[in-house]
XYZ file of C-alpha atoms in Angstrom:
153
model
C 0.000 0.000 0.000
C 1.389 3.888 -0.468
C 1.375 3.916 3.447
C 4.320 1.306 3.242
C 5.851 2.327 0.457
C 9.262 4.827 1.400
C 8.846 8.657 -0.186
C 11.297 8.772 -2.845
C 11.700 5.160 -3.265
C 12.101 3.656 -6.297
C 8.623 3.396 -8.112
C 7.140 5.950 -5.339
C 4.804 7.682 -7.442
C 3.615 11.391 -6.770
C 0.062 10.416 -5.659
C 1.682 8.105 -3.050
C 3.561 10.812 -1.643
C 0.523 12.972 -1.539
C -1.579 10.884 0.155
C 1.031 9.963 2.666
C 1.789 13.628 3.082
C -2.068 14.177 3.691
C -2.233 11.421 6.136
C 0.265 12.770 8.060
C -0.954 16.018 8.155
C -4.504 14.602 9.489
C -2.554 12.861 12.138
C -0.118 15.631 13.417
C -3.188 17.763 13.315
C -5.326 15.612 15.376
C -2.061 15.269 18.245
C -2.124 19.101 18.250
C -6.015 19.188 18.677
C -5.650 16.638 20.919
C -2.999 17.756 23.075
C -4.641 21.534 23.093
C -8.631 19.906 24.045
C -6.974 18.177 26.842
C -4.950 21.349 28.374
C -7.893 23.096 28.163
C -6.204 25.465 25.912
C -8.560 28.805 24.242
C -5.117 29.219 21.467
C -3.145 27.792 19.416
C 0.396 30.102 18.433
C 1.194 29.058 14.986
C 4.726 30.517 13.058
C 3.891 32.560 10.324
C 5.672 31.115 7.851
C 3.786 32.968 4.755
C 7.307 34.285 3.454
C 9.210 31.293 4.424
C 11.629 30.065 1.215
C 12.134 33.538 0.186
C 15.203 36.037 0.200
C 14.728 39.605 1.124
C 14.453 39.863 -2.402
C 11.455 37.536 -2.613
C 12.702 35.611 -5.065
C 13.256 31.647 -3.886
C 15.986 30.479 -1.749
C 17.696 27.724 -3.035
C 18.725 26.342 0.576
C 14.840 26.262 1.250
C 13.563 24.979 -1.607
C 13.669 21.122 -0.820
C 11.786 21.840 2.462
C 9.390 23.923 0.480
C 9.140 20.981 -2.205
C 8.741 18.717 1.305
C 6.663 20.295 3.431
C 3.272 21.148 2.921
C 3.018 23.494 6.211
C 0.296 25.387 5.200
C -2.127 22.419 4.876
C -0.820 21.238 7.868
C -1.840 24.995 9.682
C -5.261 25.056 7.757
C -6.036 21.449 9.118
C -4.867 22.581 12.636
C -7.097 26.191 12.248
C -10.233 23.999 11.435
C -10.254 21.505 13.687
C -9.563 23.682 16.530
C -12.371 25.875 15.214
C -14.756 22.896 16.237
C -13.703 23.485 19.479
C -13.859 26.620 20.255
C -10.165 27.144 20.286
C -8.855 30.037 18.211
C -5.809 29.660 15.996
C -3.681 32.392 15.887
C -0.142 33.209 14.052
C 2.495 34.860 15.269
C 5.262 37.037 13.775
C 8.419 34.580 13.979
C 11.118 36.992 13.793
C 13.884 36.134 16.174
C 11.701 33.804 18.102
C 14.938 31.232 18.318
C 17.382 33.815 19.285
C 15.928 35.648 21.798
C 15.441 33.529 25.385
C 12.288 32.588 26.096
C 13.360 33.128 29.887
C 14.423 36.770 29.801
C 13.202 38.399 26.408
C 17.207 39.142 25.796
C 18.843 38.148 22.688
C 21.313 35.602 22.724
C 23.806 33.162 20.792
C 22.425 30.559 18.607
C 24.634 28.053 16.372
C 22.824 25.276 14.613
C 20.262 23.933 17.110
C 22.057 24.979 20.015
C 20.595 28.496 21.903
C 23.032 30.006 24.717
C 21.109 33.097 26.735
C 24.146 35.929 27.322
C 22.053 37.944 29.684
C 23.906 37.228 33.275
C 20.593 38.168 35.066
C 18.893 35.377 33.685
C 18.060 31.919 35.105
C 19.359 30.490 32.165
C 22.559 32.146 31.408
C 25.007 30.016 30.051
C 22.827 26.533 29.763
C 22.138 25.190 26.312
C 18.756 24.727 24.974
C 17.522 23.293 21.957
C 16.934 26.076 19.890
C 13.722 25.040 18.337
C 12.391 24.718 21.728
C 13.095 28.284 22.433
C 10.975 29.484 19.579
C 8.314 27.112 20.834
C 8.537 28.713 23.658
C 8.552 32.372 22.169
C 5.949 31.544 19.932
C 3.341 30.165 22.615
C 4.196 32.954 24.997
C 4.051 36.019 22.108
C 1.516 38.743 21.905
C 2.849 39.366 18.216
C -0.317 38.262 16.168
C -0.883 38.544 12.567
C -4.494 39.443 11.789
C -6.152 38.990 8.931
C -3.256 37.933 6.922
C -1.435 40.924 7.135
C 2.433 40.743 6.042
C-alpha cells in the first residue's frame, strides 16, 4: 500500500507521496487538537511562515527549496485552524522573527549556532545553559503577543 511504500523510493509515485503527506498532516493535526482539548487550551500560536523560502528579495531560496518541495506546512496549519475551530479554540499566528534567538526566559537576545541556543544575559536563570533552539521558539511563539491578523504581512 502507499502507506508502506518509502517517499522517494524507487517506483514511489507522486500520488503516493501525496496521500502519505495528507495522512500525516490529518494525524499531526489531530495530536495538536488533541494535546490543546486536553490542556484546556482557548489558542493555538502558529509561526507565520507565509514568506518562508524567500530572500529579502522575494525571489526563492535555493537552501529552502527542498523543504518547500517537502513540506506542505500550510495544509498542515489550515487542518490545525479547522479543527480547533470545532472546538472553540482560536488559531492564531504569530510574527516569527527572532523567536529562536531571543530567550524565552528573559526576552534578551542571545547566541544561537545550529540547534544549540546560549542566553548571554547574566541576570537570567538560564545564562550560560544550552537549549535546543527550536524549543526556544516554541517557547517564544506560545508565549508572544505578536499576532498577525487577517493575513497581514
Amino acid at each position: 500500500t502507499w502507506a508502506r511504500q518509502e517517499v522517494g523510493a524507487p517506483g514511489a509515485t507522486s500520488q503516493s507521496r501525496t496521500e502519505l503527506s495528507s495522512h500525516t498532516e490529518h494525524l499531526v493535526s489531530r495530536e495538536v487538537i488533541d494535546f490543546a482539548v486536553k490542556a484546556r487550551a482557548a489558542t493555538i500560536h502558529m509561526e507565520d511562515l507565509s514568506g518562508f523560502g524567500k530572500d529579502r528579495d522575494g525571489n526563492a531560496d535555493e537552501r529552502k527549496e527542498f523543504v518547500l518541495r517537502n513540506w506542505s506546512y500550510y495544509e498542515l496549519q489550515n487542518m490545525i485552524t479547522y479543527k480547533a475551530a470545532k472546538y472553540g479554540i482560536k488559531a492564531e499566528k504569530i510574527r516569527p522573527a527572532y523567536a529562536s534567538k531571543t530567550c524565552s526566559w528573559c526576552g534578551h537576545q542571545g547566541f544561537r549556532e545550529g540547534i544549540t541556543f546560549i542566553c548571554e544575559n547574566p541576570e537570567c536563570k538560564k545564562f550560560g545553559e544550552k537549549e535546543h533552539a527550536d524549543y526556544n521558539a516554541a517557547r517564544n511563539i506560545a508565549n508572544s503577543k505578536e499576532i498577525i491578523k487577517n493575513n497581514e504581512e
